Short mmCIF file of C-alpha atoms and ligand atoms in Angstrom, two decimals:
data_model
loop_
_atom_site.label_atom_id
_atom_site.label_comp_id
_atom_site.label_asym_id
_atom_site.label_seq_id
_atom_site.Cartn_x
_atom_site.Cartn_y
_atom_site.Cartn_z
CA MET A 1 26.25 32.02 -32.57
CA SER A 2 26.55 35.64 -31.39
CA LYS A 3 24.02 37.17 -34.35
CA ILE A 4 20.21 36.69 -33.36
CA SER A 5 19.37 39.43 -35.85
CA GLU A 6 21.19 42.90 -37.25
CA LYS A 7 19.84 44.22 -34.23
CA ILE A 8 20.50 41.63 -31.58
CA ARG A 9 23.35 39.92 -30.30
CA TYR A 10 24.12 37.03 -27.91
CA VAL A 11 26.83 37.97 -25.38
CA GLY A 12 26.17 35.41 -22.67
CA VAL A 13 28.56 32.76 -21.58
CA ASN A 14 27.99 29.08 -20.78
CA ASP A 15 28.94 27.98 -17.33
CA LEU A 16 30.57 24.09 -17.27
CA LYS A 17 32.54 24.49 -13.94
CA LYS A 18 29.56 24.70 -11.45
CA SER A 19 27.73 21.57 -10.42
CA ILE A 20 25.26 23.14 -8.29
CA PHE A 21 22.99 26.03 -9.03
CA GLU A 22 21.79 28.01 -6.32
CA GLY A 23 23.85 25.90 -3.76
CA MET A 24 21.04 23.27 -4.27
CA TRP A 25 20.09 22.11 -7.79
CA PRO A 26 22.79 19.83 -9.95
CA LEU A 27 23.89 20.53 -13.44
CA PRO A 28 24.49 17.61 -15.30
CA PHE A 29 24.82 19.56 -18.64
CA GLY A 30 26.08 23.02 -17.22
CA VAL A 31 23.88 26.37 -17.47
CA SER A 32 24.21 29.54 -19.48
CA TYR A 33 23.67 32.85 -18.06
CA ASN A 34 22.25 34.61 -21.39
CA SER A 35 22.61 38.43 -22.05
CA TYR A 36 22.11 40.23 -25.09
CA LEU A 37 22.88 43.61 -26.95
CA VAL A 38 20.38 45.31 -28.89
CA ILE A 39 22.31 47.85 -31.38
CA SER A 40 20.48 50.95 -33.13
CA ASP A 41 21.83 54.57 -32.82
CA LYS A 42 22.10 53.35 -29.16
CA ILE A 43 23.32 50.51 -27.92
CA ALA A 44 21.25 48.48 -24.77
CA LEU A 45 23.02 45.89 -22.85
CA ILE A 46 20.11 43.48 -21.42
CA ASP A 47 20.94 42.22 -18.33
CA THR A 48 24.73 40.72 -17.46
CA ALA A 49 26.36 37.69 -15.95
CA GLU A 50 27.79 35.64 -13.41
CA ALA A 51 30.86 37.23 -11.95
CA ASP A 52 33.40 34.44 -12.74
CA PHE A 53 32.83 35.22 -16.53
CA ALA A 54 33.95 38.82 -16.36
CA ALA A 55 36.67 38.48 -19.02
CA GLN A 56 34.80 36.18 -21.42
CA TYR A 57 31.64 38.51 -21.31
CA MET A 58 33.59 41.58 -21.98
CA GLU A 59 35.26 40.04 -24.72
CA ASN A 60 31.87 38.88 -25.79
CA ILE A 61 30.64 42.80 -25.77
CA ARG A 62 33.49 44.32 -27.60
CA GLN A 63 33.67 41.54 -30.27
CA GLU A 64 29.96 42.64 -31.30
CA ILE A 65 30.26 46.54 -30.69
CA GLY A 66 34.44 47.42 -30.77
CA ASP A 67 34.77 50.75 -29.47
CA ARG A 68 30.97 51.71 -29.63
CA LYS A 69 29.69 52.36 -25.73
CA VAL A 70 26.72 50.75 -23.82
CA ASP A 71 24.13 53.30 -23.33
CA TYR A 72 21.95 51.45 -21.57
CA LEU A 73 22.20 48.77 -19.13
CA ILE A 74 18.58 47.28 -18.73
CA VAL A 75 18.21 45.21 -15.74
CA ASN A 76 15.35 42.75 -15.89
CA HIS A 77 16.31 40.81 -12.96
CA MET A 78 18.65 41.35 -9.82
CA GLU A 79 19.48 37.98 -9.04
CA PRO A 80 23.43 37.62 -8.87
CA ASP A 81 23.93 34.98 -11.80
CA HIS A 82 22.65 37.92 -14.11
CA SER A 83 23.69 41.33 -12.29
CA SER A 84 27.08 40.74 -10.71
CA LEU A 85 29.05 42.22 -13.44
CA MET A 86 26.98 45.45 -13.30
CA GLN A 87 29.79 47.41 -11.29
CA MET A 88 32.12 46.31 -14.11
CA ILE A 89 29.51 47.76 -17.06
CA ARG A 90 29.65 50.76 -15.27
CA GLU A 91 33.61 50.84 -15.12
CA ALA A 92 33.91 49.85 -18.63
CA TYR A 93 31.31 52.42 -19.98
CA PRO A 94 30.99 55.05 -17.19
CA GLU A 95 28.44 56.95 -18.94
CA VAL A 96 25.84 53.98 -19.26
CA ARG A 97 22.33 54.34 -17.76
CA ILE A 98 21.06 51.34 -15.76
CA VAL A 99 17.28 51.19 -16.36
CA GLY A 100 15.04 49.11 -13.64
CA ASN A 101 11.92 49.51 -11.70
CA ALA A 102 11.38 51.04 -8.38
CA LYS A 103 11.80 47.49 -6.99
CA THR A 104 15.27 47.23 -8.53
CA VAL A 105 16.64 50.53 -7.07
CA PRO A 106 17.24 49.31 -2.92
CA MET A 107 18.81 45.89 -4.45
CA ILE A 108 21.21 47.83 -6.86
CA LYS A 109 22.44 49.75 -4.02
CA GLY A 110 22.34 46.86 -1.58
CA TYR A 111 24.39 44.40 -3.62
CA TYR A 112 26.66 46.79 -5.15
CA GLY A 113 26.68 50.23 -3.58
CA ILE A 114 25.53 51.72 -6.99
CA THR A 115 22.90 54.64 -6.77
CA ASP A 116 23.58 57.03 -9.35
CA ASN A 117 22.45 57.42 -13.19
CA ILE A 118 19.79 54.88 -12.74
CA HIS A 119 16.48 55.32 -14.69
CA ILE A 120 13.49 54.24 -13.03
CA VAL A 121 10.54 52.45 -15.62
CA LYS A 122 7.02 51.73 -15.09
CA ASP A 123 5.10 49.54 -16.25
CA GLY A 124 4.72 50.26 -20.28
CA ASP A 125 7.05 52.69 -20.29
CA CYS A 126 9.59 52.64 -23.74
CA ILE A 127 12.73 53.62 -24.35
CA SER A 128 13.89 54.69 -27.91
CA LEU A 129 17.11 53.39 -29.30
CA GLY A 130 16.97 55.09 -32.71
CA ASP A 131 15.18 52.53 -34.75
CA VAL A 132 14.28 50.27 -32.23
CA SER A 133 12.38 50.83 -29.12
CA LEU A 134 12.43 48.78 -26.06
CA THR A 135 9.04 48.76 -23.67
CA PHE A 136 8.76 47.68 -20.36
CA TYR A 137 6.32 45.24 -18.44
CA MET A 138 6.79 44.85 -15.00
CA THR A 139 6.21 41.07 -13.99
CA PRO A 140 6.85 41.06 -10.44
CA MET A 141 7.26 37.84 -8.83
CA VAL A 142 8.31 35.66 -12.17
CA HIS A 143 10.11 34.89 -9.29
CA TRP A 144 11.54 37.82 -7.45
CA PRO A 145 9.89 40.67 -6.90
CA GLU A 146 11.68 43.02 -8.95
CA THR A 147 11.41 40.99 -12.31
CA MET A 148 10.22 42.63 -15.62
CA MET A 149 10.50 42.12 -19.37
CA THR A 150 11.63 43.79 -21.90
CA TYR A 151 9.77 43.92 -25.21
CA CYS A 152 11.35 45.21 -28.79
CA HIS A 153 8.18 45.96 -30.57
CA GLU A 154 10.36 46.08 -33.63
CA GLU A 155 12.06 42.70 -33.66
CA LYS A 156 8.60 41.31 -31.91
CA THR A 157 11.35 39.83 -29.38
CA LEU A 158 10.40 39.60 -25.60
CA PHE A 159 13.87 39.52 -23.13
CA ALA A 160 12.09 37.63 -20.54
CA GLY A 161 14.33 37.44 -17.66
CA ASP A 162 14.26 33.65 -16.18
CA ALA A 163 10.71 33.06 -17.43
CA PHE A 164 10.93 30.06 -20.04
CA GLY A 165 14.54 29.48 -19.04
CA SER A 166 16.14 26.24 -18.54
CA PHE A 167 19.18 24.36 -16.97
CA GLY A 168 21.62 23.24 -19.58
CA ALA A 169 24.43 25.09 -21.43
CA VAL A 170 23.80 25.70 -25.29
CA SER A 171 26.28 24.80 -27.76
CA GLY A 172 26.56 24.98 -31.53
CA GLY A 173 24.12 28.01 -32.11
CA ILE A 174 22.18 30.09 -29.44
CA THR A 175 18.27 30.06 -30.90
CA ASP A 176 16.35 26.60 -31.49
CA SER A 177 17.15 26.18 -34.67
CA ASP A 178 20.87 25.95 -34.25
CA ALA A 179 21.51 25.48 -30.72
CA SER A 180 21.72 21.83 -28.87
CA LEU A 181 21.64 21.16 -25.17
CA TYR A 182 25.66 20.68 -24.27
CA GLY A 183 26.83 17.42 -23.44
CA CYS A 184 23.17 15.68 -24.85
CA THR A 185 24.08 13.04 -27.41
CA ASP A 186 20.70 12.05 -28.75
CA ALA A 187 21.22 13.66 -32.40
CA ALA A 188 17.64 12.65 -33.42
CA SER A 189 16.15 15.25 -30.47
CA ASP A 190 15.81 18.55 -31.39
CA THR A 191 16.42 21.45 -29.44
CA PHE A 192 12.96 21.64 -27.54
CA ASP A 193 12.95 17.64 -26.88
CA ALA A 194 16.65 17.95 -25.58
CA PHE A 195 15.64 20.88 -23.37
CA ARG A 196 12.67 20.13 -22.18
CA ASP A 197 13.30 18.12 -18.99
CA GLU A 198 15.56 20.89 -18.14
CA MET A 199 13.62 23.69 -18.34
CA CYS A 200 10.62 21.61 -16.39
CA ARG A 201 13.35 21.48 -13.74
CA TYR A 202 14.10 24.94 -13.83
CA TYR A 203 10.69 25.83 -13.11
CA SER A 204 9.96 23.07 -10.72
CA ASN A 205 12.74 23.95 -8.52
CA ILE A 206 12.98 27.50 -8.88
CA VAL A 207 10.04 29.47 -10.21
CA GLY A 208 7.46 26.40 -8.91
CA LYS A 209 6.04 28.63 -6.25
CA TYR A 210 4.82 31.57 -8.06
CA GLY A 211 2.10 29.82 -10.60
CA GLN A 212 -0.13 32.65 -10.09
CA THR A 213 1.99 35.34 -10.91
CA VAL A 214 3.65 33.57 -13.66
CA GLN A 215 -0.18 33.48 -14.90
CA ALA A 216 -0.66 37.15 -14.21
CA ALA A 217 2.34 37.71 -16.35
CA LEU A 218 1.42 35.26 -19.24
CA LYS A 219 -2.10 37.06 -19.44
CA LYS A 220 -0.48 40.35 -19.28
CA LEU A 221 2.10 39.64 -22.33
CA SER A 222 -0.59 37.74 -24.56
CA GLY A 223 -1.47 40.70 -26.49
CA LEU A 224 2.12 41.11 -27.89
CA GLU A 225 2.88 39.80 -31.18
CA ILE A 226 6.07 37.42 -29.93
CA SER A 227 8.33 35.68 -32.43
CA ARG A 228 11.18 35.63 -30.40
CA ILE A 229 11.79 34.78 -26.67
CA CYS A 230 15.45 35.66 -25.55
CA SER A 231 15.35 34.22 -21.87
CA THR A 232 18.43 34.49 -19.32
CA HIS A 233 18.97 30.93 -19.01
CA GLY A 234 18.94 27.93 -22.12
CA PRO A 235 18.19 28.82 -25.78
CA VAL A 236 16.80 31.74 -27.53
CA TRP A 237 12.95 30.08 -28.55
CA GLU A 238 11.72 30.93 -31.92
CA LYS A 239 10.74 27.49 -33.53
CA ASN A 240 9.28 26.19 -30.56
CA ILE A 241 7.27 29.54 -28.95
CA GLN A 242 4.44 27.74 -28.63
CA GLU A 243 5.06 24.89 -27.18
CA VAL A 244 7.15 26.44 -24.50
CA VAL A 245 4.48 28.75 -23.70
CA SER A 246 2.03 25.98 -23.45
CA CYS A 247 4.32 24.08 -21.11
CA TYR A 248 4.81 27.59 -18.92
CA ASP A 249 0.94 27.95 -18.78
CA ARG A 250 0.62 24.23 -17.64
CA LEU A 251 2.84 24.23 -14.85
CA SER A 252 2.22 27.62 -13.79
CA ARG A 253 -1.54 26.32 -13.29
CA TYR A 254 -0.09 23.13 -11.62
CA GLU A 255 -1.86 20.75 -14.48
CA GLY A 256 -0.06 17.48 -14.77
CA GLU A 257 -0.29 14.92 -17.41
CA LYS A 258 -1.59 11.58 -16.79
CA GLY A 259 0.88 9.75 -14.62
CA VAL A 260 2.47 8.76 -11.53
CA CYS A 261 5.19 10.26 -9.80
CA ILE A 262 6.31 7.73 -6.96
CA VAL A 263 8.58 9.46 -4.44
CA TYR A 264 10.10 7.70 -1.68
CA ALA A 265 13.07 7.22 0.85
CA SER A 266 13.73 4.31 2.92
CA MET A 267 16.39 3.54 5.79
CA TYR A 268 16.67 -0.45 5.21
CA GLY A 269 14.85 -1.01 2.34
CA ASN A 270 11.27 -1.89 3.23
CA THR A 271 9.62 0.98 2.08
CA ALA A 272 12.07 1.15 -1.23
CA LYS A 273 10.55 -2.44 -1.70
CA ALA A 274 6.66 -0.96 -1.39
CA ALA A 275 7.49 1.53 -3.66
CA LYS A 276 8.99 -1.01 -6.54
CA SER A 277 6.03 -3.07 -5.62
CA LEU A 278 3.84 -0.20 -6.43
CA ALA A 279 5.61 0.61 -9.97
CA ALA A 280 5.41 -2.90 -10.99
CA GLU A 281 1.56 -2.70 -10.38
CA LEU A 282 1.23 0.54 -12.44
CA GLU A 283 3.53 -1.47 -15.29
CA LYS A 284 1.10 -4.16 -15.34
CA ARG A 285 -1.84 -1.70 -16.11
CA GLY A 286 0.34 0.40 -18.40
CA VAL A 287 0.19 3.71 -16.31
CA PRO A 288 2.95 6.11 -17.05
CA HIS A 289 5.20 6.10 -13.82
CA VAL A 290 8.49 7.19 -12.60
CA LEU A 291 10.42 6.36 -9.52
CA HIS A 292 13.05 8.83 -7.50
CA ASN A 293 14.59 7.73 -4.33
CA LEU A 294 15.57 10.61 -2.33
CA CYS A 295 18.25 8.99 -0.54
CA THR A 296 20.21 8.48 -3.77
CA GLU A 297 19.64 11.13 -5.87
CA ASN A 298 18.81 15.23 -5.61
CA VAL A 299 15.19 16.22 -4.47
CA SER A 300 15.39 18.48 -7.97
CA TYR A 301 14.13 15.63 -10.17
CA ALA A 302 11.42 14.43 -7.94
CA TYR A 303 10.33 18.21 -8.05
CA ARG A 304 10.40 18.21 -11.74
CA ASP A 305 8.36 15.22 -11.87
CA ALA A 306 5.96 16.08 -9.28
CA PHE A 307 4.96 19.11 -11.52
CA LYS A 308 5.01 16.74 -14.43
CA TYR A 309 2.30 14.23 -13.16
CA ASP A 310 -1.12 14.39 -11.97
CA ALA A 311 -0.83 11.88 -9.24
CA LEU A 312 2.08 11.71 -6.64
CA VAL A 313 2.65 8.85 -4.17
CA VAL A 314 4.90 9.38 -1.53
CA GLY A 315 6.85 6.74 0.61
CA ALA A 316 8.36 7.39 3.84
CA PRO A 317 9.20 5.33 7.06
CA THR A 318 8.40 7.24 10.40
CA TYR A 319 11.46 8.18 12.13
CA ASN A 320 11.37 9.98 15.33
CA ASN A 321 7.51 9.79 15.46
CA ASP A 322 7.75 11.86 12.44
CA ILE A 323 8.45 11.79 8.59
CA PHE A 324 11.74 10.46 7.80
CA PRO A 325 13.73 13.36 7.41
CA PRO A 326 14.29 12.91 3.27
CA ALA A 327 10.68 12.64 2.44
CA TYR A 328 9.84 15.45 5.04
CA ASN A 329 12.12 17.70 3.06
CA PHE A 330 10.23 16.59 -0.23
CA MET A 331 6.85 17.38 1.48
CA TYR A 332 8.14 20.40 2.57
CA GLY A 333 9.25 21.54 -0.86
CA ILE A 334 5.85 20.52 -2.46
CA SER A 335 4.12 23.02 0.01
CA ALA A 336 6.49 25.46 -0.21
CA ARG A 337 5.81 25.21 -3.87
CA LEU A 338 1.76 25.34 -3.09
CA MET A 339 1.31 22.59 -5.29
CA LYS A 340 -2.29 21.91 -6.46
CA ASN A 341 -4.47 19.50 -8.24
CA ARG A 342 -2.90 16.04 -7.23
CA ARG A 343 -4.23 12.65 -6.84
CA PHE A 344 -2.09 11.82 -3.41
CA ALA A 345 -1.15 8.53 -1.60
CA ALA A 346 1.14 7.89 1.25
CA PHE A 347 2.63 4.79 2.47
CA GLY A 348 5.83 3.65 4.45
CA SER A 349 7.06 1.07 7.15
CA PHE A 350 7.69 1.84 11.27
CA THR A 351 8.58 -0.54 13.72
CA TRP A 352 6.71 0.28 16.73
CA ALA A 353 4.32 3.03 16.06
CA GLY A 354 3.47 4.19 12.84
CA ALA A 355 3.17 8.45 12.12
CA SER A 356 4.60 9.21 8.70
CA VAL A 357 1.75 7.97 6.53
CA LYS A 358 -0.62 10.01 8.88
CA LEU A 359 1.59 13.42 8.78
CA MET A 360 2.29 12.98 5.05
CA ASN A 361 -1.65 12.75 4.47
CA GLU A 362 -2.20 15.97 6.58
CA MET A 363 0.02 17.77 4.53
CA ALA A 364 -1.46 16.60 1.22
CA SER A 365 -4.65 17.73 2.64
CA THR A 366 -3.75 21.33 3.65
CA LEU A 367 -2.75 21.78 -0.09
CA GLY A 368 -6.02 20.48 -1.14
CA PHE A 369 -4.64 17.23 -2.68
CA ASP A 370 -6.99 14.33 -3.59
CA LEU A 371 -6.09 11.63 -0.86
CA LEU A 372 -7.10 8.38 -2.76
CA SER A 373 -6.45 5.81 0.13
CA GLU A 374 -5.91 6.07 3.96
CA GLY A 375 -2.40 5.20 3.24
CA LEU A 376 -0.65 2.16 3.58
CA SER A 377 1.30 2.24 6.39
CA PHE A 378 2.86 -1.57 7.48
CA PRO A 379 4.98 -2.69 10.61
CA GLN A 380 8.72 -3.62 10.26
CA ALA A 381 9.63 -5.91 7.12
CA TYR A 382 7.90 -5.37 4.02
CA THR A 383 5.50 -8.31 2.39
CA PRO A 384 3.29 -8.18 -0.21
CA GLU A 385 0.60 -8.97 2.14
CA LYS A 386 1.15 -6.18 4.87
CA CYS A 387 1.37 -3.63 1.94
CA ASP A 388 -0.47 -4.91 -1.22
CA MET A 389 -0.42 -1.98 -3.60
CA SER A 390 -2.56 -3.50 -6.07
CA ALA A 391 -5.93 -1.52 -4.76
CA LEU A 392 -3.68 1.47 -5.02
CA ALA A 393 -2.60 0.98 -8.67
CA ASP A 394 -6.50 0.03 -9.69
CA LYS A 395 -7.34 3.73 -8.37
CA LEU A 396 -4.16 5.20 -10.23
CA ALA A 397 -4.82 3.31 -13.52
FE1 FEO B 1 18.97 32.88 -13.38
FE2 FEO B 1 16.66 34.36 -10.68
O1 FEO B 1 18.27 34.02 -11.81
#
């Protein structure tokens, strides 16, 4: 599993213990923390892994290089899931030179108290390892300010940090020719099919706000000849590079495919009935749609499908003269991700005064969404007469 090529080895780990990533996002298939060795006369280690996996990680490195030493630790990204074994690497290889950009330096000091033996690189700088070299490209805000990518010209390999990464641990191999999504039982699905949803969920949950800077990075890297993408999470992409890059391009342009993401939260089931009524009307018209109940599932999945589809319909009752909090949280998250280019509608119940629909419309207008209706606000119990979804379904179709 560890040999990607003669020069490049995988030394990452799978995390099947953690159930929630960043304290927020569910991990039904686990997650991998990917790290790579580039081996020539000198050896570079690209990013590290999560602190809980120190022993296994060191064992992985030693299995590949034995008693040889790591000469360079390349820091593409400082988030602790990739940097927290930096100090351990320094202890194991005291002469290792840490390679990062200027924005990395204060983070290294702040997180790990390390201030010496750091080599600062700028955009386009190169380090030779012998018969292979590493060139550094600054890709700020994909998705932290210090993020950069490392390109090995001789191997046509891009070490991309979190970009093109995915939730889901990798089993059976590491490249998309031989890897599968941990726990995925669908033998018919190839690696890209199996990981697609988890990759889109990772993008929407974690990188989603930074569409503009992802687009800048894609443009900057577009001149490179890339036949392998080594991300910090998920499979190494070789076979499906076109699909993966075009998926990232579409997501970062906020371009949804045809379909409707219905997201709702309901206190006593009336807004839920309205949501299901809309789903039934869309079904009759053959419109692709998904339904997410924010009271029973993590908002992670609703974000994924809000990025996936070009129409977003949100249902929430009025609560304290405001938007019912689970739906407010979703709308806030959509706003924080600077979502664009969506057709939008809101609906929801109230008892004595309606406010949620108007407020959700205001949030959607601020994002420049195309409002398909004034919204469907109805008092007390849901009935089809009070909240007829057929006209909205026609517009969505
Ligand atoms: Fe996987 Fe942004 O860290």
